[in-house]
XYZ file of C-alpha atoms in Angstrom:
721
model
C 78.841 17.299 95.811
C 75.727 19.476 95.568
C 75.206 22.245 93.036
C 74.969 24.736 95.908
C 78.464 23.832 97.183
C 79.924 24.069 93.681
C 78.451 27.549 93.197
C 79.813 28.630 96.550
C 83.327 27.488 95.658
C 83.196 29.282 92.320
C 82.110 32.514 94.022
C 84.888 32.329 96.617
C 87.457 31.642 93.902
C 86.303 34.697 91.939
C 86.511 36.989 94.944
C 89.997 35.793 95.863
C 91.308 36.053 92.355
C 92.600 39.609 92.773
C 95.686 38.481 94.604
C 96.655 35.800 92.100
C 95.431 37.161 88.771
C 97.989 37.181 85.943
C 97.516 40.932 85.438
C 98.670 44.320 86.695
C 97.111 46.687 89.219
C 96.815 50.480 88.973
C 96.247 52.453 92.182
C 96.897 55.830 93.760
C 95.343 59.014 95.097
C 93.471 61.751 93.214
C 93.894 65.332 94.422
C 93.228 68.956 93.501
C 96.158 70.448 91.568
C 95.782 73.856 93.242
C 95.354 72.855 96.893
C 96.492 69.228 97.081
C 93.218 68.208 98.762
C 91.894 64.703 98.115
C 89.098 64.398 95.551
C 86.229 62.057 96.355
C 84.387 60.187 93.589
C 86.859 60.991 90.838
C 86.572 58.496 87.972
C 89.725 56.734 86.751
C 89.119 54.664 83.626
C 90.774 52.555 80.962
C 87.794 52.835 78.668
C 89.057 50.664 75.812
C 89.384 47.832 78.332
C 86.056 48.729 79.987
C 87.815 49.141 83.342
C 86.843 51.889 85.754
C 87.308 52.857 89.400
C 85.917 55.659 91.566
C 88.020 57.281 94.294
C 86.809 56.927 97.869
C 86.510 59.599 100.560
C 90.304 59.685 100.915
C 90.817 60.101 97.175
C 92.127 56.532 96.810
C 91.327 54.398 93.760
C 92.367 50.978 92.462
C 91.919 49.352 89.060
C 92.678 45.637 89.191
C 93.271 42.968 86.552
C 94.777 45.335 83.991
C 96.176 43.330 81.028
C 99.867 43.751 80.290
C 100.628 46.357 77.634
C 100.387 50.095 76.994
C 97.048 51.714 77.846
C 95.486 55.187 78.051
C 94.219 56.170 81.511
C 91.689 58.999 81.974
C 90.803 60.784 85.217
C 87.786 63.078 85.608
C 85.788 64.780 88.324
C 82.889 67.191 88.647
C 84.224 70.722 88.030
C 87.707 69.615 86.910
C 89.488 69.203 83.587
C 89.810 65.612 82.397
C 93.347 64.236 82.397
C 94.832 61.521 80.145
C 98.001 59.492 80.799
C 99.630 56.753 78.738
C 101.133 53.992 80.891
C 102.879 50.695 80.274
C 101.817 47.764 82.446
C 103.930 44.659 82.899
C 102.503 41.313 83.949
C 101.915 41.183 87.740
C 103.095 44.812 88.046
C 101.604 47.092 90.709
C 101.618 50.538 89.098
C 101.256 53.562 91.381
C 99.829 56.715 89.761
C 98.910 59.687 91.952
C 96.756 62.040 89.901
C 96.232 65.790 90.197
C 93.284 67.427 88.445
C 93.077 71.092 87.450
C 89.850 72.944 88.372
C 87.806 74.325 85.486
C 86.849 77.994 85.292
C 83.839 78.233 87.562
C 80.462 77.343 86.077
C 77.554 77.011 88.478
C 76.126 74.155 86.430
C 79.295 72.082 86.301
C 79.561 72.245 90.086
C 76.175 70.520 90.552
C 75.712 66.901 89.509
C 72.481 64.929 89.640
C 73.631 61.332 89.488
C 71.836 58.027 89.565
C 71.462 57.796 93.334
C 72.574 61.120 94.770
C 73.025 64.829 94.183
C 76.630 66.039 94.444
C 77.562 69.700 94.863
C 80.773 71.609 95.222
C 80.665 74.689 97.436
C 80.913 77.340 94.686
C 77.313 77.188 93.412
C 75.995 77.540 96.954
C 77.927 80.785 97.337
C 76.542 82.128 94.051
C 72.847 81.596 94.808
C 70.843 84.636 95.954
C 70.292 84.188 99.679
C 69.040 85.843 102.835
C 72.106 87.631 104.190
C 74.735 85.102 103.147
C 75.126 81.773 101.363
C 73.701 78.777 103.191
C 73.953 75.069 102.394
C 70.570 73.835 103.600
C 68.618 76.743 102.139
C 70.358 76.179 98.802
C 69.357 72.507 98.800
C 65.723 73.544 99.279
C 65.746 74.761 95.667
C 66.169 71.200 94.360
C 63.111 69.093 93.424
C 61.774 66.900 96.214
C 63.296 69.044 98.980
C 61.122 71.540 100.823
C 61.100 74.032 103.657
C 58.078 74.887 105.760
C 59.044 78.534 106.233
C 61.408 81.324 105.187
C 63.208 80.972 108.516
C 63.551 77.197 108.335
C 66.742 75.405 107.356
C 65.099 72.025 107.972
C 64.983 69.567 105.087
C 61.655 67.938 104.229
C 62.695 65.322 101.679
C 60.129 63.382 99.628
C 57.358 63.681 102.185
C 59.510 63.038 105.252
C 60.193 65.334 108.185
C 63.580 66.756 109.264
C 63.986 63.946 111.804
C 63.916 61.421 108.942
C 67.036 62.923 107.313
C 70.472 62.145 108.737
C 72.880 65.100 108.548
C 76.563 64.173 108.726
C 79.644 66.382 108.937
C 82.860 64.416 108.344
C 81.097 61.191 109.455
C 79.672 62.863 112.590
C 75.934 63.195 113.166
C 74.756 66.768 113.816
C 71.504 66.668 115.762
C 70.342 70.251 115.261
C 72.387 71.993 112.535
C 70.790 75.443 112.706
C 71.536 79.009 113.792
C 69.207 81.945 114.378
C 66.062 79.794 114.890
C 66.654 77.938 111.632
C 67.403 80.983 109.474
C 70.940 79.666 108.842
C 72.560 76.265 109.038
C 75.673 75.501 111.054
C 77.738 74.907 107.903
C 80.253 77.649 107.131
C 80.226 77.758 103.300
C 83.945 78.594 103.133
C 84.843 75.380 104.981
C 82.710 73.013 102.881
C 84.466 70.785 100.373
C 81.654 68.658 98.973
C 78.003 67.842 99.616
C 76.292 64.557 98.776
C 72.544 64.190 99.225
C 70.788 60.825 99.011
C 67.083 61.639 98.713
C 66.004 58.033 99.152
C 66.962 54.354 98.899
C 70.425 55.203 100.189
C 73.127 52.469 100.238
C 74.208 50.157 103.068
C 77.112 52.284 104.419
C 74.485 54.721 105.740
C 71.712 54.131 108.273
C 69.748 55.367 111.312
C 66.948 57.266 109.522
C 63.804 56.422 107.563
C 64.299 58.873 104.731
C 67.381 60.632 103.404
C 71.064 61.294 104.111
C 72.982 64.560 103.752
C 76.727 63.847 103.851
C 78.889 66.991 104.129
C 82.678 66.910 103.873
C 84.765 69.796 105.145
C 87.924 70.943 103.413
C 91.241 69.536 104.623
C 93.373 72.620 103.987
C 95.733 73.788 101.268
C 98.815 71.538 100.982
C 100.562 73.836 98.486
C 100.557 77.321 100.016
C 99.185 79.425 102.849
C 95.974 81.135 101.813
C 92.753 82.510 103.189
C 89.285 83.740 102.394
C 86.486 85.492 104.182
C 83.559 87.821 103.945
C 81.444 90.439 105.649
C 77.656 90.709 105.415
C 75.059 92.753 107.283
C 74.581 89.828 109.670
C 77.968 88.216 110.228
C 81.645 88.099 109.388
C 83.745 85.056 108.605
C 87.402 84.169 108.014
C 89.214 81.007 106.913
C 92.969 80.432 106.855
C 94.824 77.320 105.693
C 98.239 76.116 104.682
C 100.780 73.302 104.492
C 102.398 71.713 107.532
C 104.870 68.842 107.307
C 103.469 66.388 104.770
C 99.910 67.591 105.205
C 97.850 70.692 105.850
C 95.881 72.641 108.432
C 92.704 74.722 108.315
C 90.977 77.127 110.713
C 87.656 78.839 110.018
C 85.390 81.018 112.113
C 82.123 82.875 111.725
C 80.225 85.180 114.085
C 77.267 87.503 114.043
C 77.601 91.011 115.389
C 73.928 91.623 116.094
C 74.706 91.799 119.822
C 77.100 94.680 119.165
C 74.464 96.502 117.124
C 71.878 96.015 119.882
C 74.325 97.255 122.535
C 75.103 100.388 120.520
C 71.396 101.121 120.126
C 70.810 100.672 123.853
C 73.708 103.057 124.571
C 71.842 105.679 122.521
C 68.758 105.226 124.686
C 66.844 102.828 122.453
C 64.650 100.253 124.195
C 66.072 97.010 122.798
C 65.172 94.096 125.105
C 66.820 91.561 122.790
C 70.407 90.327 122.709
C 71.548 87.582 120.327
C 74.666 86.150 118.727
C 75.918 82.933 117.214
C 79.346 81.679 116.251
C 80.910 78.568 114.814
C 84.493 77.344 114.496
C 85.998 74.682 112.238
C 89.490 73.246 112.431
C 91.410 70.369 110.885
C 94.927 69.022 110.507
C 96.230 66.038 108.570
C 99.479 64.288 107.699
C 100.122 61.784 104.900
C 103.120 59.489 105.096
C 103.238 57.066 102.212
C 100.030 55.061 102.217
C 98.985 56.283 105.686
C 97.022 59.416 106.499
C 96.288 60.680 110.005
C 93.749 63.462 110.402
C 91.775 65.268 113.079
C 88.921 67.739 112.730
C 86.738 69.709 115.119
C 83.561 71.780 115.055
C 82.167 74.110 117.724
C 78.979 76.132 117.305
C 76.855 78.094 119.769
C 73.720 80.291 119.796
C 72.825 82.611 122.676
C 69.586 84.594 122.941
C 68.395 86.678 125.874
C 65.122 88.612 126.030
C 64.471 90.933 128.970
C 60.760 91.045 129.705
C 59.047 94.428 130.007
C 58.831 96.419 133.251
C 60.829 93.914 135.266
C 64.620 93.706 135.182
C 64.510 90.368 137.005
C 62.298 88.703 134.379
C 63.929 87.261 131.291
C 64.092 84.431 128.784
C 67.518 82.943 128.092
C 67.928 80.391 125.287
C 71.196 78.649 124.451
C 71.944 75.780 122.111
C 74.960 74.440 120.289
C 76.785 71.571 118.598
C 80.300 70.296 119.215
C 82.137 67.526 117.395
C 85.621 66.022 117.306
C 86.974 63.363 114.936
C 90.267 61.482 114.620
C 90.846 59.374 111.491
C 93.447 56.949 110.206
C 93.414 55.664 106.646
C 95.779 53.158 105.074
C 96.247 51.363 101.787
C 97.205 47.911 103.102
C 97.745 46.734 99.526
C 96.748 48.089 96.108
C 93.452 46.190 96.432
C 92.660 46.776 100.141
C 91.999 50.162 101.752
C 90.996 50.856 105.359
C 89.352 53.851 107.013
C 89.160 53.986 110.844
C 87.502 56.704 112.925
C 87.036 57.741 116.543
C 84.423 60.488 116.871
C 82.496 62.332 119.537
C 79.500 64.625 119.145
C 77.461 66.722 121.551
C 74.319 68.815 121.276
C 73.049 70.882 124.207
C 70.043 73.141 124.612
C 68.981 75.183 127.625
C 65.834 77.245 128.138
C 65.865 79.455 131.246
C 62.803 81.564 132.085
C 62.315 83.816 135.079
C 58.987 85.564 135.648
C 57.544 86.898 138.921
C 60.437 85.356 140.891
C 59.556 81.864 139.616
C 62.493 80.491 137.615
C 61.941 77.686 135.126
C 64.780 75.755 133.525
C 64.681 73.059 130.842
C 67.935 71.501 129.672
C 68.527 68.644 127.308
C 71.614 67.159 125.756
C 72.689 64.279 123.571
C 76.250 63.021 123.458
C 77.698 60.165 121.475
C 81.068 58.452 121.228
C 81.679 56.286 118.159
C 84.271 53.795 116.952
C 84.100 52.969 113.256
C 86.062 50.852 110.813
C 85.513 50.550 107.047
C 87.290 48.392 104.469
C 87.164 48.576 100.671
C 88.390 45.468 98.840
C 88.846 45.734 95.076
C 88.386 42.018 94.479
C 88.489 41.952 90.685
C 87.359 43.973 87.704
C 83.722 43.130 88.438
C 83.465 43.243 92.238
C 84.307 45.807 94.910
C 83.441 44.701 98.432
C 82.820 47.219 101.220
C 82.210 46.352 104.839
C 82.176 48.229 108.097
C 81.488 48.079 111.812
C 80.286 50.930 114.028
C 79.755 51.071 117.791
C 78.140 54.152 119.365
C 77.535 54.948 123.026
C 74.835 57.593 123.574
C 74.005 59.714 126.577
C 70.607 61.443 126.631
C 69.928 63.832 129.492
C 66.774 65.862 130.100
C 66.180 68.054 133.167
C 63.136 70.177 134.008
C 63.015 72.332 137.133
C 60.608 74.909 138.565
C 61.464 77.427 141.266
C 64.873 75.747 141.645
C 63.232 72.385 142.373
C 63.916 69.511 139.986
C 60.683 68.067 138.630
C 62.150 65.595 136.158
C 65.678 64.288 135.654
C 65.929 61.695 132.892
C 69.183 60.075 131.790
C 69.595 57.204 129.336
C 72.775 55.611 127.962
C 71.872 53.218 125.135
C 74.362 51.468 122.864
C 73.957 51.144 119.098
C 75.944 48.492 117.210
C 75.914 48.535 113.404
C 77.552 46.586 110.631
C 77.188 46.555 106.868
C 78.415 44.709 103.818
C 78.044 45.752 100.190
C 79.121 44.301 96.863
C 79.367 46.650 93.905
C 79.189 44.553 90.766
C 80.231 46.172 87.485
C 79.652 44.641 84.072
C 81.826 46.712 81.770
C 81.038 50.421 81.688
C 77.282 50.065 81.208
C 75.911 48.126 84.188
C 76.370 48.553 87.917
C 74.573 46.586 90.620
C 74.910 47.254 94.345
C 73.684 44.604 96.757
C 74.123 45.155 100.466
C 72.654 44.953 103.895
C 72.949 46.635 107.272
C 72.489 45.032 110.672
C 71.734 46.987 113.843
C 71.410 46.297 117.552
C 69.933 48.937 119.870
C 70.250 48.200 123.584
C 67.187 50.227 124.581
C 64.454 47.730 123.847
C 67.025 45.035 122.948
C 66.233 45.423 119.231
C 67.948 43.527 116.394
C 67.252 44.375 112.752
C 68.636 43.586 109.311
C 67.848 45.935 106.424
C 68.716 44.941 102.827
C 69.571 47.414 100.034
C 69.662 46.974 96.249
C 70.338 49.359 93.356
C 70.818 49.045 89.604
C 72.162 51.505 87.032
C 72.046 50.601 83.352
C 73.461 52.756 80.553
C 71.331 52.299 77.442
C 73.708 54.508 75.461
C 76.320 57.164 76.122
C 73.443 59.634 76.625
C 70.730 57.655 78.445
C 70.848 55.836 81.789
C 68.064 54.153 83.728
C 68.166 53.351 87.426
C 66.215 51.576 90.127
C 66.800 51.142 93.853
C 65.007 49.748 96.882
C 65.745 49.294 100.556
C 64.471 48.794 104.084
C 65.321 51.316 106.814
C 64.948 51.612 110.608
C 65.051 54.547 113.027
C 65.568 54.222 116.799
C 65.822 57.916 117.763
C 62.864 60.291 117.726
C 62.895 64.080 117.513
C 60.571 66.027 119.798
C 59.947 69.421 118.234
C 58.779 72.716 119.651
C 56.856 75.355 117.738
C 58.711 78.200 119.423
C 62.247 77.763 118.100
C 64.461 75.077 116.608
C 66.913 75.229 119.510
C 64.267 73.629 121.726
C 64.064 70.452 119.656
C 65.567 67.371 121.252
C 66.085 63.691 120.550
C 65.029 60.705 122.653
C 65.590 56.963 122.162
C 62.564 54.718 121.719
C 62.364 52.028 124.411
C 60.795 48.563 124.406
C 57.251 49.955 124.765
C 57.249 51.299 121.189
C 58.494 49.692 117.981
C 61.179 51.675 116.096
C 60.167 53.280 112.819
C 60.387 51.282 109.596
C 60.292 52.344 105.951
C 60.305 50.542 102.619
C 61.643 52.722 99.819
C 61.703 52.271 96.062
C 62.807 54.674 93.336
C 63.228 54.459 89.589
C 64.318 57.023 87.044
C 65.967 57.938 83.793
C 68.727 60.430 82.929
C 69.198 61.912 79.483
C 72.296 63.943 78.606
C 71.813 65.038 74.972
C 74.940 67.221 75.123
C 77.538 68.315 77.683
C 75.473 71.473 78.203
C 72.115 69.911 79.142
C 70.907 67.134 81.408
C 67.350 65.952 82.114
C 66.548 63.651 85.039
C 63.126 62.203 85.889
C 62.536 60.165 89.071
C 59.514 58.370 90.503
C 59.501 57.176 94.120
C 57.332 55.415 96.690
C 57.865 55.096 100.445
C 55.852 52.962 102.867
C 56.116 53.935 106.547
C 55.216 52.003 109.697
C 55.648 52.317 113.479
C 55.535 56.117 113.313
C 55.208 58.122 116.509
C 54.082 61.646 117.288
C 54.360 63.592 120.543
C 51.219 63.389 122.672
C 50.238 67.058 123.069
C 47.591 66.167 125.667
C 50.133 65.153 128.316
C 49.747 66.986 131.653
C 52.568 69.380 132.544
C 53.450 67.349 135.639
C 53.712 64.042 133.777
C 56.689 62.016 135.042
C 56.155 58.788 133.090
C 59.034 58.760 130.616
C 58.254 55.500 128.824
C 57.867 55.987 125.079
C 54.269 54.752 125.102
C 53.393 57.479 127.632
C 55.111 60.291 125.714
C 54.120 59.433 122.138
C 51.074 58.449 120.196
C 52.380 55.369 118.414
C 51.317 52.830 115.821
C 51.316 55.357 113.000
C 51.568 54.397 109.351
C 52.015 56.431 106.202
C 53.186 56.628 102.651
C 54.690 59.095 100.214
C 54.935 59.006 96.437
C 55.800 61.405 93.686
C 57.545 62.343 90.477
C 60.497 64.732 90.160
C 61.809 66.472 87.051
C 65.179 68.234 86.902
C 66.316 70.115 83.775
C 69.883 71.328 84.138
C 71.912 73.721 81.955
C 75.490 73.037 82.992
C 77.820 75.164 80.860
C 77.949 78.551 79.180
C 77.402 82.108 80.350
C 73.860 81.163 81.433
C 73.656 78.199 83.812
C 71.065 76.913 86.238
C 68.127 74.561 86.472
C 64.379 74.108 86.557
C 63.062 71.641 89.115
C 59.523 70.364 89.563
C 58.094 67.870 92.059
C 54.594 66.397 92.153
C 54.065 64.637 95.466
C 51.572 63.066 97.841
C 52.044 61.986 101.451
C 49.649 60.676 104.120
C 49.764 59.682 107.793
C 47.400 57.517 109.859
C 47.318 57.218 113.664
C 44.684 55.223 115.572
C 44.194 58.077 118.077
C 44.131 60.957 115.582
C 41.508 62.056 113.062
C 39.224 59.147 114.064
C 41.830 56.774 112.719
C 41.451 58.134 109.177
C 44.399 59.139 106.936
C 45.336 62.830 107.011
C 47.832 65.196 105.385
C 50.937 66.122 107.374
C 51.478 69.871 107.393
C 54.437 69.596 104.980
C 52.413 67.859 102.248
C 53.015 69.813 99.036
C 51.240 68.796 95.862
C 53.332 71.014 93.579
C 56.827 72.385 94.096
C 58.547 74.387 91.350
C 61.954 76.077 91.408
C 63.912 78.078 88.857
C 67.594 78.909 89.398
C 69.680 80.956 86.959
C 73.145 82.510 86.936
C 74.389 84.733 84.119
C 78.046 85.708 83.849
C 79.238 88.802 81.940
C 82.936 89.306 82.474
C 83.452 90.425 86.052
C 79.708 90.633 86.679
C 77.405 87.794 87.696
C 73.622 88.073 87.936
C 71.509 85.496 89.742
C 67.846 84.733 90.329
C 65.812 82.117 92.213
C 62.067 81.691 91.791
C 60.170 79.279 94.036
C 56.509 78.232 93.944
C 54.777 75.643 96.121
C 51.322 74.541 97.177
C 50.334 76.029 100.536
C 50.826 74.086 103.753
C 48.018 72.004 105.183
C 46.312 73.099 108.413
C 43.221 72.235 110.448
C 40.477 74.864 110.094
C 38.393 76.072 113.032
C 34.801 74.861 112.881
C 31.865 74.316 115.203
C 31.442 70.844 113.741
C 34.127 68.134 113.537
C 36.573 68.580 110.647
C 39.295 66.445 109.167
C 42.817 67.078 110.445
C 44.807 69.350 108.090
C 41.914 69.479 105.623
C 42.520 73.112 104.574
C 45.487 74.831 102.970
C 47.245 78.143 103.262
C 47.668 80.268 100.165
C 50.278 79.075 97.630
C 53.855 80.035 98.424
C 55.944 81.939 95.900
C 59.054 84.108 96.152
C 61.663 85.693 93.872
C 65.234 86.412 94.979
C 67.835 88.220 92.860
C 71.512 89.055 93.208
C 74.308 90.907 91.448
C 78.018 90.599 92.151
C 81.214 92.017 90.709
C 84.691 90.536 91.024
C 87.796 92.733 91.181
C 91.358 92.820 92.501
C 91.999 94.819 95.658
C 95.487 95.161 97.177
C 96.571 91.702 96.101
C 93.316 89.953 96.960
C 90.599 88.510 94.748
C 87.529 90.365 95.943
C 83.814 90.414 95.271
C 81.082 92.866 96.162
C 77.489 91.647 96.058
C 73.960 92.942 96.467
C 71.054 90.581 97.108
C 67.322 91.107 97.427
C 65.307 88.443 99.202
C 61.607 88.317 98.249
C 61.801 91.020 95.571
C 58.070 91.734 95.335
C 57.597 91.384 99.120
C 55.117 88.539 98.973
C 53.934 87.994 102.580
C 53.546 84.252 102.392
C 51.465 82.600 105.089
C 53.386 80.631 107.709
C 50.788 79.117 110.051
C 47.410 79.779 111.646
C 47.441 81.052 115.234
C 44.469 80.438 117.500
C 43.567 82.572 120.517
C 44.166 80.368 123.563
C 42.111 82.645 125.841
C 39.056 83.355 123.685
C 38.248 80.617 121.140
C 35.643 82.921 119.570
C 38.358 85.201 118.222
C 39.019 84.553 114.548
C 42.251 82.675 113.863
C 45.148 84.817 112.682
C 47.395 83.829 109.792
C 51.006 84.566 110.678
C 52.963 86.007 107.765
C 56.514 85.266 106.695
C 59.392 87.577 105.803
C 58.933 90.678 103.600
C 61.442 92.056 101.111
C 64.944 92.124 102.627
C 67.832 93.727 100.705
C 71.369 93.008 101.808
C 74.928 93.551 100.642
C 78.302 92.092 101.417
C 81.940 91.705 100.521
C 83.979 88.533 99.935
C 87.739 88.218 99.537
C 90.465 85.616 99.137
C 94.257 85.776 99.282
């Protein structure tokens, strides 16, 4: 018998040993003591035995091969008090221990965790950051190193040199294709409904896919299982309300948010003011769940819509009407089939629609695009033994892309595609005691448009050198089959298209390494270095004629692009005390090369930023909390106007910098916990440069640099009951 066969038998025997090991098993669910909601990524450990488990998205954990005897079990989670239990384990005994953790008094720092491969945030620090109007998830993330925005009114995430289309944004396992309101000024995420945020800036693991760069995974709250409660707030821009409570053996949650700018505009018009603009947005979140023993059934929904109408001057029949929105629905079933085997099964549907209607001189123009998907997904976690946890999953998604362009009520282009995407992954998490963790996995994909098959491997390593120092390294290969076509006018006009067999799908190789130093519970320092190699990039061909009807990818895009991005990130974090916050710095480079652009020479994409510095601080004094954000970044790249040929994006705008401050006071009001806040966006009214506008009629006119937002003070009121 060959050595290879012997090794294979030994490996199989090890992986099957969980069911026959002469030892006990500890398993259960971890939840919040106040609300009863499941806690993801809580750590349950028997440290003297060097045994540890991390709860999954349902709060389930399992520690296998526990020796018989009496042992101390600890449970901990970001922002919660650590809990200790002493348990006796008999041989072969399956011990069930459901754990509840008590939240700590709120500290901004303890609600933000920079871990080896991801950044984890609870919702509270996002609500405490000074903001424009109200707290916003995506704009808060832009204050972390390696994450950028191109403008004050952009909620897009430019992560480590990649564009927004290279970052997957998930809400409860559903892809959101354009998560923005008010032209990108706000994201679609209601901060009151958010439970947890996990951001993978690069080299993300095998359970995720579809994009070349990063993953933002947002989990909404499930609802309070203990009592009926609510929270809400009013700002100068919008109002919001969330209610939740127990039902049966589970909970329910409803949340809504809406602007009232349309009401303000209507009142001004009633007073004789000439206001040609009307705009509003709203979003709704809802969920319900029931747990019966080891089974949980849950459903959640999201509905968001933006509506803008502009009446053109001197002609009541001329207008611009823009509408866009996201909708999503998910049904989930989870079950612990045994202490060592847990399943998670999902049916989900998502839809994004955008419509641009323009009427001028009795010539109506209409452009509508939509993307719908229906997904079936199954995931299994198998706690094989104390060293190995196997995860595997299958996902099937049916897409429908529809694009319609009409002029004067005559359809010029009607494009519909219905590709199928099949995905599967497997991952082995290998733990050697409490100091070493290795993840080895891979993801396979099949995309029917173009008949493409791909396999992308992933590998990561975390090594604790001591109880204060950890080093990490990760690498992976990634593919992207969908491409975002962007418009300069507004984010609601962006739309996605699948790449067909005329163009290769995008490919990236990513590698990252870093070190974390935690000298005390109060401070943490993290330093990362990364490199990304990009191939098969595409960019929209801006020279296409307006009447082009060739919809093949090679006719719509300039293809064959390559690129790279590299950089170093530093994150110094003060996590506890009256003063909390962080300092983040990123030094980065990124380049793109296309055969048909810039004479085939490498050039800077507009979001290339050499330096990016952020300072975030929160100071608590009794009922008062003061906050400040300071951001500085190298100016965006742009192509200067010249009579002689110039390199693409060879000039830069002025450096970007901005200071925001806030003050809030908590108090009790008629049985509610209330808070009044004042915020000032851009305190010293720095008019940062946004982009350079050329005169399309007279090229001799000097280009004009469009400025960004001035100082904007705002105030608001939050409450909970």
